[in-house]
Coordinates of C-alpha atoms and ligand atoms in Angstrom, one line a residue:
M1 CA 8.5 30.7 10.0
T2 CA 11.4 29.7 7.9
E3 CA 15.0 30.9 7.7
T4 CA 17.1 30.6 4.6
E5 CA 20.5 29.2 5.2
K6 CA 22.3 27.9 2.2
I7 CA 22.1 27.5 -1.5
L8 CA 21.2 24.2 -3.1
R9 CA 23.3 23.2 -6.1
A10 CA 22.9 20.5 -8.8
P11 CA 25.6 17.9 -8.2
A12 CA 26.0 17.2 -12.0
D13 CA 26.6 20.7 -13.2
G14 CA 26.8 23.0 -10.2
R15 CA 23.9 25.2 -11.2
V16 CA 21.9 26.8 -8.4
L17 CA 18.6 25.1 -7.7
G18 CA 17.3 27.4 -5.0
E19 CA 17.7 28.2 -1.3
I20 CA 17.7 25.5 1.3
V21 CA 14.6 25.9 3.5
R22 CA 14.8 25.2 7.2
H23 CA 11.8 24.8 9.3
Q24 CA 11.7 24.8 13.1
R25 CA 10.8 21.9 15.4
E26 CA 7.6 23.8 16.3
D27 CA 6.6 23.8 12.6
L28 CA 6.7 20.0 12.6
F29 CA 4.6 19.8 15.8
Q30 CA 2.1 22.2 14.2
A31 CA 1.9 20.1 11.0
V32 CA 1.2 17.0 13.0
R33 CA -1.4 18.7 15.1
R34 CA -3.1 20.0 11.9
A35 CA -3.0 16.5 10.3
R36 CA -4.5 15.0 13.5
E37 CA -7.4 17.5 13.4
V38 CA -8.4 16.7 9.8
Q39 CA -7.5 12.9 9.9
P40 CA -10.8 11.6 11.4
A41 CA -12.9 13.2 8.7
W42 CA -10.5 12.0 6.0
D43 CA -10.6 8.5 7.4
A44 CA -14.4 8.6 7.5
L45 CA -14.7 9.4 3.8
P46 CA -16.0 6.6 1.6
R47 CA -13.2 4.7 0.0
S48 CA -14.3 5.9 -3.5
R49 CA -13.5 9.5 -2.5
K50 CA -10.0 8.5 -1.4
T51 CA -9.5 6.5 -4.6
E52 CA -10.5 9.5 -6.7
C53 CA -7.7 11.6 -5.0
A54 CA -5.2 8.8 -5.8
E55 CA -6.3 8.6 -9.4
R56 CA -5.9 12.4 -9.7
A57 CA -2.4 12.1 -8.2
A58 CA -1.5 9.5 -10.9
R59 CA -2.8 11.8 -13.6
W60 CA -0.9 14.7 -12.1
I61 CA 2.3 12.7 -12.4
H62 CA 1.6 12.0 -16.0
R63 CA 1.0 15.7 -16.7
N64 CA 4.1 16.7 -14.8
A65 CA 6.4 13.8 -15.7
H66 CA 9.0 15.9 -17.5
R67 CA 9.1 18.4 -14.7
I68 CA 9.5 15.7 -12.0
A69 CA 12.2 13.9 -14.0
E70 CA 14.1 17.1 -14.5
T71 CA 13.9 18.1 -10.9
V72 CA 14.9 14.6 -9.6
A73 CA 17.8 14.6 -12.1
A74 CA 18.9 18.1 -11.1
C75 CA 18.9 17.4 -7.4
T76 CA 20.6 14.0 -7.5
G77 CA 22.8 14.0 -10.5
K78 CA 21.1 11.0 -12.1
T79 CA 20.0 11.0 -15.8
R80 CA 16.5 12.0 -16.8
V81 CA 16.0 8.5 -18.3
D82 CA 16.9 7.1 -14.9
A83 CA 14.5 9.4 -13.1
L84 CA 11.7 8.7 -15.4
S85 CA 12.1 4.9 -15.4
T86 CA 12.8 4.3 -11.8
E87 CA 10.8 7.1 -10.1
V88 CA 8.2 8.8 -12.2
L89 CA 6.7 5.9 -14.1
P90 CA 6.5 3.5 -11.1
G91 CA 5.2 6.4 -9.0
A92 CA 2.2 6.9 -11.3
T93 CA 1.4 3.2 -11.4
A94 CA 1.8 2.9 -7.7
W95 CA -1.0 5.3 -6.9
V96 CA -3.4 3.4 -9.1
Y97 CA -2.4 0.0 -7.7
Y98 CA -2.7 1.1 -4.1
A99 CA -6.1 2.7 -4.8
R100 CA -7.3 -0.7 -6.1
L101 CA -5.6 -2.6 -3.3
A102 CA -7.2 -0.4 -0.5
G103 CA -10.5 -2.4 -0.5
K104 CA -8.8 -5.7 0.0
A105 CA -6.2 -4.4 2.4
L106 CA -8.7 -2.7 4.7
R107 CA -11.7 -5.0 4.5
P108 CA -12.5 -6.4 8.0
R109 CA -12.1 -10.2 8.3
T110 CA -14.0 -12.8 10.3
L111 CA -11.6 -15.1 12.0
R112 CA -12.0 -18.8 11.9
R113 CA -12.8 -20.4 15.3
S114 CA -9.8 -22.2 16.8
S115 CA -12.0 -24.6 18.9
V116 CA -15.6 -25.7 19.4
L117 CA -15.3 -24.3 22.9
F118 CA -15.7 -20.8 21.4
L119 CA -18.8 -21.6 19.5
N120 CA -20.5 -18.7 21.2
K121 CA -17.9 -16.2 20.1
K122 CA -17.6 -14.4 16.9
S123 CA -14.3 -12.6 16.2
S124 CA -13.3 -10.2 13.5
L125 CA -10.2 -8.3 12.6
R126 CA -10.1 -4.8 11.3
R127 CA -7.3 -2.5 10.3
E128 CA -7.3 1.1 11.5
P129 CA -5.0 4.0 10.7
Y130 CA -2.4 5.1 13.2
G131 CA -3.6 8.7 13.0
V132 CA -0.7 10.6 11.6
V133 CA 2.4 8.8 10.3
G134 CA 5.8 10.4 9.9
I135 CA 8.0 9.7 6.9
I136 CA 11.8 10.5 6.7
S137 CA 13.3 9.7 3.3
P138 CA 16.7 9.7 1.6
W139 CA 18.1 11.6 -1.4
N140 CA 18.8 8.6 -3.7
Y141 CA 15.2 8.0 -4.9
P142 CA 13.6 11.2 -3.7
F143 CA 10.3 10.9 -5.5
A144 CA 9.6 7.1 -5.6
I145 CA 10.5 6.2 -2.0
P146 CA 8.4 8.8 -0.1
L147 CA 5.6 8.4 -2.7
H148 CA 4.9 4.7 -1.9
E149 CA 4.7 5.5 1.8
T150 CA 2.7 8.6 1.3
A151 CA 0.2 6.9 -0.9
T152 CA -0.4 3.9 1.3
G153 CA -0.4 6.1 4.4
L154 CA -3.1 8.4 3.1
L155 CA -5.2 5.6 1.5
A156 CA -5.2 3.7 4.8
G157 CA -6.8 6.8 6.3
N158 CA -3.8 8.4 8.0
G159 CA -2.5 11.9 7.9
V160 CA 1.2 12.1 6.7
V161 CA 4.0 14.4 7.6
L162 CA 7.1 14.0 5.4
K163 CA 10.7 15.1 5.7
V164 CA 12.9 14.6 2.6
A165 CA 16.7 14.8 2.6
T166 CA 17.9 18.4 2.3
Q167 CA 19.6 17.8 -1.0
V168 CA 16.2 17.0 -2.6
Q169 CA 13.9 19.6 -1.0
P170 CA 12.6 20.7 -4.4
V171 CA 11.4 17.1 -5.0
G172 CA 9.6 17.2 -1.7
E173 CA 7.9 20.4 -2.8
L174 CA 6.7 18.6 -6.0
I175 CA 5.2 15.8 -3.8
A176 CA 3.4 18.5 -1.7
E177 CA 2.1 20.1 -4.9
M178 CA 0.8 16.7 -6.2
I179 CA -1.1 16.0 -3.0
D180 CA -2.6 19.5 -3.1
D181 CA -3.6 19.4 -6.8
A182 CA -5.1 15.9 -6.4
G183 CA -7.6 17.2 -3.9
F184 CA -6.6 15.6 -0.7
P185 CA -8.0 17.7 2.2
P186 CA -5.8 20.6 3.3
G187 CA -3.7 19.7 6.2
I188 CA -3.8 16.0 5.8
F189 CA -0.3 16.1 4.4
G190 CA 2.6 18.2 5.6
L191 CA 6.1 18.7 4.3
I192 CA 8.7 19.7 6.8
H193 CA 12.3 20.7 6.1
L194 CA 14.5 19.9 9.1
P195 CA 18.2 19.0 9.2
G196 CA 18.6 15.2 9.8
P197 CA 20.0 15.2 13.4
E198 CA 17.2 17.5 14.6
A199 CA 14.5 15.5 12.8
G200 CA 14.9 12.3 14.8
P201 CA 14.0 13.6 18.3
A202 CA 11.5 16.1 16.8
F203 CA 9.6 13.4 14.9
V204 CA 9.6 11.0 17.9
E205 CA 8.1 13.7 20.1
S206 CA 5.7 15.2 17.6
G207 CA 2.6 13.0 18.3
I208 CA 2.8 10.8 15.2
G209 CA 1.6 7.2 15.6
K210 CA 4.3 5.6 13.6
L211 CA 7.6 6.5 12.0
F212 CA 8.7 5.3 8.5
F213 CA 12.4 5.8 7.9
T214 CA 14.4 5.0 4.8
G215 CA 18.1 5.7 5.0
S216 CA 21.4 4.4 6.3
T217 CA 21.6 1.6 8.8
E218 CA 23.5 3.9 11.1
T219 CA 20.7 6.5 11.2
G220 CA 18.1 3.8 11.4
K221 CA 19.7 2.4 14.6
T222 CA 19.8 5.9 16.1
L223 CA 16.1 6.4 15.3
A224 CA 15.1 3.0 16.6
G225 CA 16.8 3.9 19.9
L226 CA 15.0 7.2 20.1
A227 CA 11.7 5.6 19.2
A228 CA 12.2 2.8 21.8
R229 CA 12.0 5.3 24.6
R230 CA 8.4 6.0 23.7
L231 CA 7.6 2.6 22.2
L232 CA 6.8 4.4 19.0
P233 CA 6.4 1.9 16.2
V234 CA 9.0 2.2 13.4
S235 CA 9.5 0.8 10.0
L236 CA 13.1 0.9 8.8
E237 CA 14.3 0.5 5.2
L238 CA 18.0 0.6 5.5
G239 CA 21.3 -0.1 3.7
G240 CA 22.3 -3.1 1.7
K241 CA 25.3 -4.9 0.2
D242 CA 23.6 -6.8 -2.6
A243 CA 25.1 -9.9 -4.0
M244 CA 24.5 -11.0 -7.6
I245 CA 25.2 -14.7 -8.2
V246 CA 26.0 -15.8 -11.8
L247 CA 25.8 -19.6 -12.4
R248 CA 27.5 -21.4 -15.2
D249 CA 24.4 -21.9 -17.2
A250 CA 23.3 -18.2 -17.1
N251 CA 22.7 -16.0 -20.1
L252 CA 26.0 -14.2 -19.6
S253 CA 25.2 -11.3 -22.0
R254 CA 22.0 -10.5 -20.1
A255 CA 23.8 -11.0 -16.8
A256 CA 26.5 -8.5 -17.8
A257 CA 24.0 -5.9 -19.0
G258 CA 21.9 -6.4 -15.9
A259 CA 24.9 -6.0 -13.6
V260 CA 25.8 -2.7 -15.3
W261 CA 22.3 -1.3 -15.1
A262 CA 21.7 -2.4 -11.5
G263 CA 25.2 -1.5 -10.3
V264 CA 25.8 1.8 -12.2
S265 CA 22.5 3.5 -12.7
N266 CA 22.0 6.4 -10.2
C267 CA 25.9 6.3 -10.1
G268 CA 25.6 3.1 -8.0
Q269 CA 23.6 4.9 -5.3
S270 CA 20.8 2.4 -4.9
C271 CA 20.1 0.6 -1.7
A272 CA 19.6 -2.6 -3.7
G273 CA 22.2 -1.9 -6.4
V274 CA 24.6 -4.7 -7.4
E275 CA 27.7 -4.4 -5.2
R276 CA 29.2 -7.9 -5.1
I277 CA 29.2 -10.3 -8.0
Y278 CA 30.0 -13.9 -7.5
V279 CA 30.6 -15.9 -10.7
E280 CA 31.1 -19.6 -11.1
K281 CA 34.6 -20.3 -12.2
P282 CA 33.9 -22.0 -15.6
V283 CA 32.2 -18.8 -16.9
Y284 CA 34.2 -16.2 -14.9
D285 CA 36.5 -15.1 -17.7
R286 CA 33.7 -14.9 -20.3
F287 CA 31.4 -13.0 -18.0
L288 CA 34.2 -10.5 -17.2
R289 CA 35.0 -9.9 -20.8
L290 CA 31.3 -9.0 -21.4
L291 CA 31.2 -6.8 -18.3
R292 CA 34.4 -5.0 -19.1
A293 CA 33.2 -4.3 -22.7
R294 CA 29.9 -2.8 -21.4
V295 CA 31.5 -0.7 -18.7
S296 CA 34.2 0.7 -20.9
V297 CA 31.6 2.3 -23.3
L298 CA 29.4 3.8 -20.6
R299 CA 29.0 7.6 -21.1
Q300 CA 29.1 9.6 -17.9
G301 CA 28.2 13.3 -17.7
P302 CA 25.6 16.0 -16.9
D303 CA 23.0 14.6 -19.4
G304 CA 22.5 18.0 -21.1
D305 CA 22.0 16.6 -24.6
W306 CA 20.7 13.2 -23.6
D307 CA 24.2 11.9 -24.1
A308 CA 24.9 10.3 -20.7
D309 CA 24.2 6.8 -19.4
F310 CA 24.9 7.8 -15.9
G311 CA 25.6 10.9 -13.9
G312 CA 27.7 11.7 -10.9
L313 CA 27.6 11.0 -7.2
T314 CA 25.2 13.1 -5.2
T315 CA 27.3 14.2 -2.3
A316 CA 30.9 14.9 -1.5
E317 CA 30.7 12.5 1.5
Q318 CA 29.6 9.7 -0.9
K319 CA 32.6 10.4 -3.1
E320 CA 34.9 10.1 0.0
T321 CA 33.4 6.8 1.0
V322 CA 33.7 5.3 -2.5
A323 CA 37.3 6.5 -2.8
A324 CA 38.3 5.2 0.6
Q325 CA 36.9 1.7 0.0
L326 CA 38.5 1.5 -3.4
E327 CA 41.9 2.6 -2.1
D328 CA 41.7 -0.1 0.6
A329 CA 40.8 -2.8 -1.9
L330 CA 43.5 -1.8 -4.3
R331 CA 46.1 -1.7 -1.6
R332 CA 45.1 -5.2 -0.5
G333 CA 45.3 -6.9 -3.9
A334 CA 42.1 -6.1 -5.8
V335 CA 42.6 -4.9 -9.4
V336 CA 40.6 -2.5 -11.6
T337 CA 40.2 -4.2 -14.9
A338 CA 37.8 -1.8 -16.7
S339 CA 36.7 1.8 -16.4
S340 CA 34.2 4.0 -18.0
P341 CA 35.9 7.0 -19.9
E342 CA 36.4 10.3 -18.1
P343 CA 33.5 12.6 -18.7
A344 CA 34.2 15.4 -21.2
A345 CA 33.4 18.1 -18.7
D346 CA 33.0 18.2 -14.9
P347 CA 31.1 21.4 -14.2
G348 CA 29.6 20.0 -11.0
G349 CA 32.8 20.3 -9.0
G350 CA 34.2 16.8 -8.9
L351 CA 31.3 14.5 -8.1
Y352 CA 31.9 12.2 -11.0
H353 CA 33.4 8.8 -10.3
P354 CA 34.0 6.4 -13.2
A355 CA 32.2 3.1 -13.3
L356 CA 34.8 0.4 -12.5
V357 CA 35.1 -3.4 -12.7
V358 CA 37.2 -4.4 -9.8
E359 CA 38.4 -8.0 -9.5
T360 CA 38.5 -8.9 -5.9
D361 CA 39.5 -12.6 -5.7
G362 CA 40.9 -13.2 -2.2
Y363 CA 40.0 -9.7 -0.9
R364 CA 37.5 -9.6 1.9
G365 CA 37.7 -5.9 3.1
D366 CA 35.2 -3.0 3.1
L367 CA 34.6 -3.0 -0.7
M368 CA 33.2 -6.6 -0.4
S369 CA 31.5 -6.2 3.1
R370 CA 30.3 -2.6 3.7
E371 CA 27.9 -0.6 1.6
T372 CA 29.8 1.3 -1.1
F373 CA 27.0 3.2 -2.8
G374 CA 29.1 4.0 -5.9
P375 CA 29.5 2.8 -9.5
I376 CA 31.8 -0.1 -8.6
L377 CA 31.2 -3.6 -9.8
A378 CA 33.3 -5.8 -7.5
V379 CA 33.6 -9.3 -9.0
S380 CA 34.9 -12.5 -7.5
P381 CA 35.1 -16.1 -8.8
V382 CA 33.5 -18.9 -6.8
E383 CA 33.8 -22.7 -7.0
D384 CA 30.1 -23.4 -7.2
A385 CA 26.6 -22.2 -6.1
E386 CA 27.2 -23.3 -2.5
E387 CA 30.2 -21.0 -2.1
A388 CA 28.3 -18.2 -3.8
L389 CA 25.4 -18.6 -1.3
R390 CA 27.8 -18.8 1.7
R391 CA 29.6 -15.6 0.6
A392 CA 26.4 -13.8 -0.2
N393 CA 25.0 -14.5 3.2
D394 CA 28.2 -13.6 5.0
S395 CA 27.1 -10.0 5.5
P396 CA 25.4 -8.0 8.2
Y397 CA 23.0 -6.7 5.5
G398 CA 20.2 -8.6 3.8
L399 CA 18.3 -6.4 1.5
T400 CA 18.1 -8.1 -1.9
A401 CA 20.1 -10.5 -4.0
S402 CA 19.8 -12.0 -7.5
I403 CA 20.6 -15.4 -9.1
W404 CA 21.3 -15.7 -12.8
T405 CA 20.7 -19.1 -14.3
A406 CA 18.7 -20.9 -17.0
D407 CA 17.4 -23.3 -14.4
S408 CA 14.5 -21.5 -12.7
R409 CA 13.5 -24.4 -10.5
R410 CA 17.0 -24.7 -9.0
A411 CA 17.1 -20.9 -8.7
R412 CA 14.0 -20.9 -6.6
K413 CA 15.5 -23.5 -4.3
L414 CA 18.7 -21.5 -3.9
A415 CA 16.6 -18.3 -3.4
S416 CA 15.1 -19.9 -0.3
R417 CA 18.6 -20.1 1.3
L418 CA 19.5 -16.4 0.7
E419 CA 19.1 -14.3 3.8
V420 CA 17.5 -11.3 2.1
G421 CA 14.1 -9.7 1.8
V422 CA 13.9 -9.9 -2.0
V423 CA 15.5 -12.3 -4.5
T424 CA 15.2 -11.6 -8.2
L425 CA 16.0 -14.3 -10.7
N426 CA 17.8 -13.1 -13.9
D427 CA 17.2 -9.5 -12.9
H428 CA 18.2 -7.2 -10.0
L429 CA 16.9 -4.1 -8.2
M430 CA 13.9 -3.5 -10.5
S431 CA 11.2 -4.9 -8.1
H432 CA 11.3 -1.6 -6.2
G433 CA 9.3 -0.3 -9.2
M434 CA 6.6 -3.0 -8.8
A435 CA 4.1 -1.7 -6.3
E436 CA 2.8 -5.2 -5.7
T437 CA 6.1 -6.7 -4.4
P438 CA 6.8 -6.0 -0.7
W439 CA 10.1 -4.3 -0.2
G440 CA 12.4 -4.6 2.8
G441 CA 15.3 -6.4 4.2
F442 CA 16.5 -9.0 6.7
K443 CA 19.2 -8.4 9.3
E444 CA 20.6 -4.9 9.4
S445 CA 18.8 -3.9 6.2
G446 CA 15.7 -3.1 8.2
I447 CA 12.5 -3.9 10.0
G448 CA 9.1 -3.9 8.3
R449 CA 8.0 -3.7 4.7
S450 CA 7.0 -1.0 2.2
H451 CA 5.1 -1.7 -1.1
G452 CA 2.4 -4.3 -1.7
L453 CA -0.2 -5.6 0.7
S454 CA 2.4 -5.9 3.5
G455 CA 3.4 -2.2 2.9
F456 CA -0.2 -1.2 3.1
H457 CA -0.7 -3.2 6.3
E458 CA 2.3 -1.4 7.8
M459 CA 0.2 1.8 7.7
T460 CA -2.5 0.2 9.9
R461 CA -2.8 -1.3 13.3
E462 CA -4.9 -4.4 13.8
K463 CA -7.9 -4.4 16.0
V464 CA -9.8 -7.5 17.0
V465 CA -13.5 -7.3 18.0
V466 CA -14.8 -10.4 19.8
T467 CA -18.6 -10.6 20.1
E468 CA -20.5 -12.9 22.6
R469 CA -23.3 -14.5 20.6
L470 CA -25.1 -15.7 23.8
P471 CA -25.3 -12.6 25.9
M472 CA -28.3 -14.1 27.7
M473 CA -25.9 -16.6 29.3
K474 CA -25.4 -15.8 32.9
R475 CA -21.7 -16.6 33.2
N476 CA -18.8 -18.0 31.2
M477 CA -17.7 -21.5 32.3
W478 CA -14.4 -20.3 33.8
W479 CA -15.8 -17.3 35.7
H480 CA -16.1 -17.1 39.5
P481 CA -16.9 -18.7 41.9
H482 CA -14.3 -21.4 41.3
S483 CA -14.9 -24.9 42.8
R484 CA -14.1 -28.6 42.3
R485 CA -17.2 -28.8 40.0
V486 CA -15.9 -26.1 37.8
Y487 CA -12.5 -27.8 37.6
D488 CA -14.2 -31.1 36.7
G489 CA -16.3 -29.4 34.0
L490 CA -13.3 -27.8 32.4
M491 CA -11.4 -31.1 32.6
G492 CA -14.4 -32.6 30.8
A493 CA -13.9 -30.1 28.0
L494 CA -10.3 -31.1 27.7
D495 CA -11.3 -34.8 27.6
M496 CA -13.9 -34.1 25.0
L497 CA -11.2 -32.7 22.7
F498 CA -8.3 -34.9 23.5
A499 CA -9.2 -38.2 25.3
A500 CA -7.8 -41.3 23.5
G501 CA -11.0 -43.1 22.8
P502 CA -14.6 -42.2 22.0
V503 CA -15.9 -43.2 25.4
G504 CA -13.6 -40.8 27.2
R505 CA -14.6 -38.1 24.8
I506 CA -18.3 -38.6 25.2
R507 CA -18.0 -38.6 29.0
G508 CA -15.9 -35.5 28.8
A509 CA -18.6 -33.8 26.7
F510 CA -21.3 -34.6 29.2
R511 CA -19.2 -33.2 32.1
A512 CA -18.5 -30.0 30.1
A513 CA -22.1 -29.7 29.0
R514 CA -23.3 -30.0 32.7
L515 CA -21.1 -27.1 33.7
F516 CA -22.1 -25.1 30.6
G517 CA -25.8 -25.6 31.4
E518 CA -25.3 -24.5 35.0
R519 CA -23.4 -21.4 33.9
F520 CA -26.0 -20.6 31.3
F521 CA -28.9 -20.5 33.6
R522 CA -27.6 -19.8 37.1
S523 CA -26.3 -16.4 38.1
Ligands
LIG1 P1 20.8 9.0 5.9 O1 20.5 8.0 6.9 O2 22.0 9.9 6.0 O3 19.6 10.0 5.7 C1 18.3 9.6 5.4 C2 17.3 10.6 5.8 O4 17.3 10.7 7.2 C3 17.5 12.0 5.3 O5 16.3 12.7 5.1 C4 18.3 12.7 6.4 O6 18.1 14.1 6.5 C5 17.6 12.0 7.6 N1 18.5 11.9 8.8 C6 19.8 11.9 8.9 N2 20.2 11.8 10.2 C7 19.0 11.7 10.9 C8 18.7 11.6 12.3 N3 19.7 11.5 13.2 N4 17.4 11.5 12.7 C9 16.5 11.5 11.8 N5 16.7 11.7 10.5 C10 18.0 11.8 10.0 O7 20.8 8.2 4.5 P2 21.1 8.8 3.0 O8 22.6 9.0 2.9 O9 20.2 10.0 2.8 O10 20.6 7.6 2.1 C11 21.5 6.6 1.7 C12 21.2 5.4 2.6 O11 19.8 5.0 2.5 C13 22.0 4.2 2.1 O12 22.5 3.5 3.2 C14 20.9 3.4 1.4 O13 21.2 2.0 1.3 C15 19.7 3.7 2.2 N6 18.5 3.4 1.5 C16 17.7 2.3 1.8 C17 16.6 2.1 1.0 C18 15.7 0.8 1.3 O14 14.7 0.8 0.8 N7 16.2 -0.1 2.1 C19 16.2 2.9 0.0 C20 17.0 4.0 -0.3 C21 18.1 4.3 0.5

């Protein structure tokens, strides 16, 4: 069933992690078929049984936290602290949160009547699973990202088939183990290892009811095109070019520390990492001094003795992108004004890239406009908040952004003018770890939401059931045969609702009631 192709290596220290597994397209089809077979019984289980599985999954994460953090760190090059804080911990809390949310998210709702004309109708809205959902996830947060979607997908009553990025296959295997050990029914979850370009057409043709993709905007567009041919619903969590806005009254020390964490952790490879920093001129120099001081003491390395603040880039392609953007910026006037020290050793084969503060006043090229996905803090002074907003919004992306200021009322007003899916005030990036806050972008950063109630609802499709409360009535008012009398009766209904004065309304009500009476009794 599988053929082994290549060896997987840890980007931070080059050690062998295992063999790359490669399934075939038919394996995916089989996993989807199997999940479809068991899904109706899974969906029919009482919610408490599903919740028990979710709680066991959370406890499994607790028991295996160290193993997960080590595996995530080994596959990506990030530090274990990074893996634990941004993936393992939020993963465990997410299971519990979604288990509690399921009742509210899935409860059928009676819909309020829009008009007295529908007094005889009762409408309700319920949410049903898609059947089997497909999930394709990236390498940068290999445990947390697929976990949120897997958890909401399963708790909503779906089967799930997951493909993780090749570089993080061992993390995918841990997710499969978690689902298994938590007691979810065999077959309801499938893990498939396919190379990216093959995965798109295969998933679209596999029989899934919806595809959830997290990755680059480019791949997202390709997948949206493939899915469109079958009108397969998609949810797309794509790239970003996050702006951080520092206003003159901000706590600059906190802002500098926050910029470094959100811009450099995971070696800058966060979809919502800080990539552009716009600082009001009166505090620009002071902020830069603080930022430079923090960056110049960052420790980079393989994290063997818990002695690294950040690791290396995950792939060679990523290193090329970062280098090319930086070179372009430096050629066109940007200046590096601080750098983290060279790591003592580079056993991983050159995937380390120092964290840099780059001053980009006047430069508008790729480093300030395209996703960099590296440990580069590109900073630019602005006249005021208006210019900061204009420049932040001047981007094809719209994932998240942050505003740093002491004036939270003003910040909330400014937030409403940022064209992004998430705004954090005096913080950045961390809301991905909060299961309750919907996650997703505007513009080319994606379609749909993961996390929170919105993310849960993405795993369901709405069904409306409208019930006739007077089934003994022979006909509705607008049914055949049509005649002048029917027209007058319907016009009466309109007058009853909208005529200028009470007389017109009462007359209208009589005409409507006459038609209603006729239709009630005469066949
Ligand atoms: P990518 O698009 O190259 O790959 C993502 C996943 O898609 C991987 O599993 C890959 O194997 C698969 N893939 C690649 N080509 C495919 C194709 N043609 N059809 C189907 N699947 C395909 O992205 P990446 O380099 O793994 O991840 C980095 C990107 O992901 C960045 O742009 C980042 O901003 C984005 N991202 C977004 C979010 C978010 O929540 N918005 C989160 C994390 C990462």
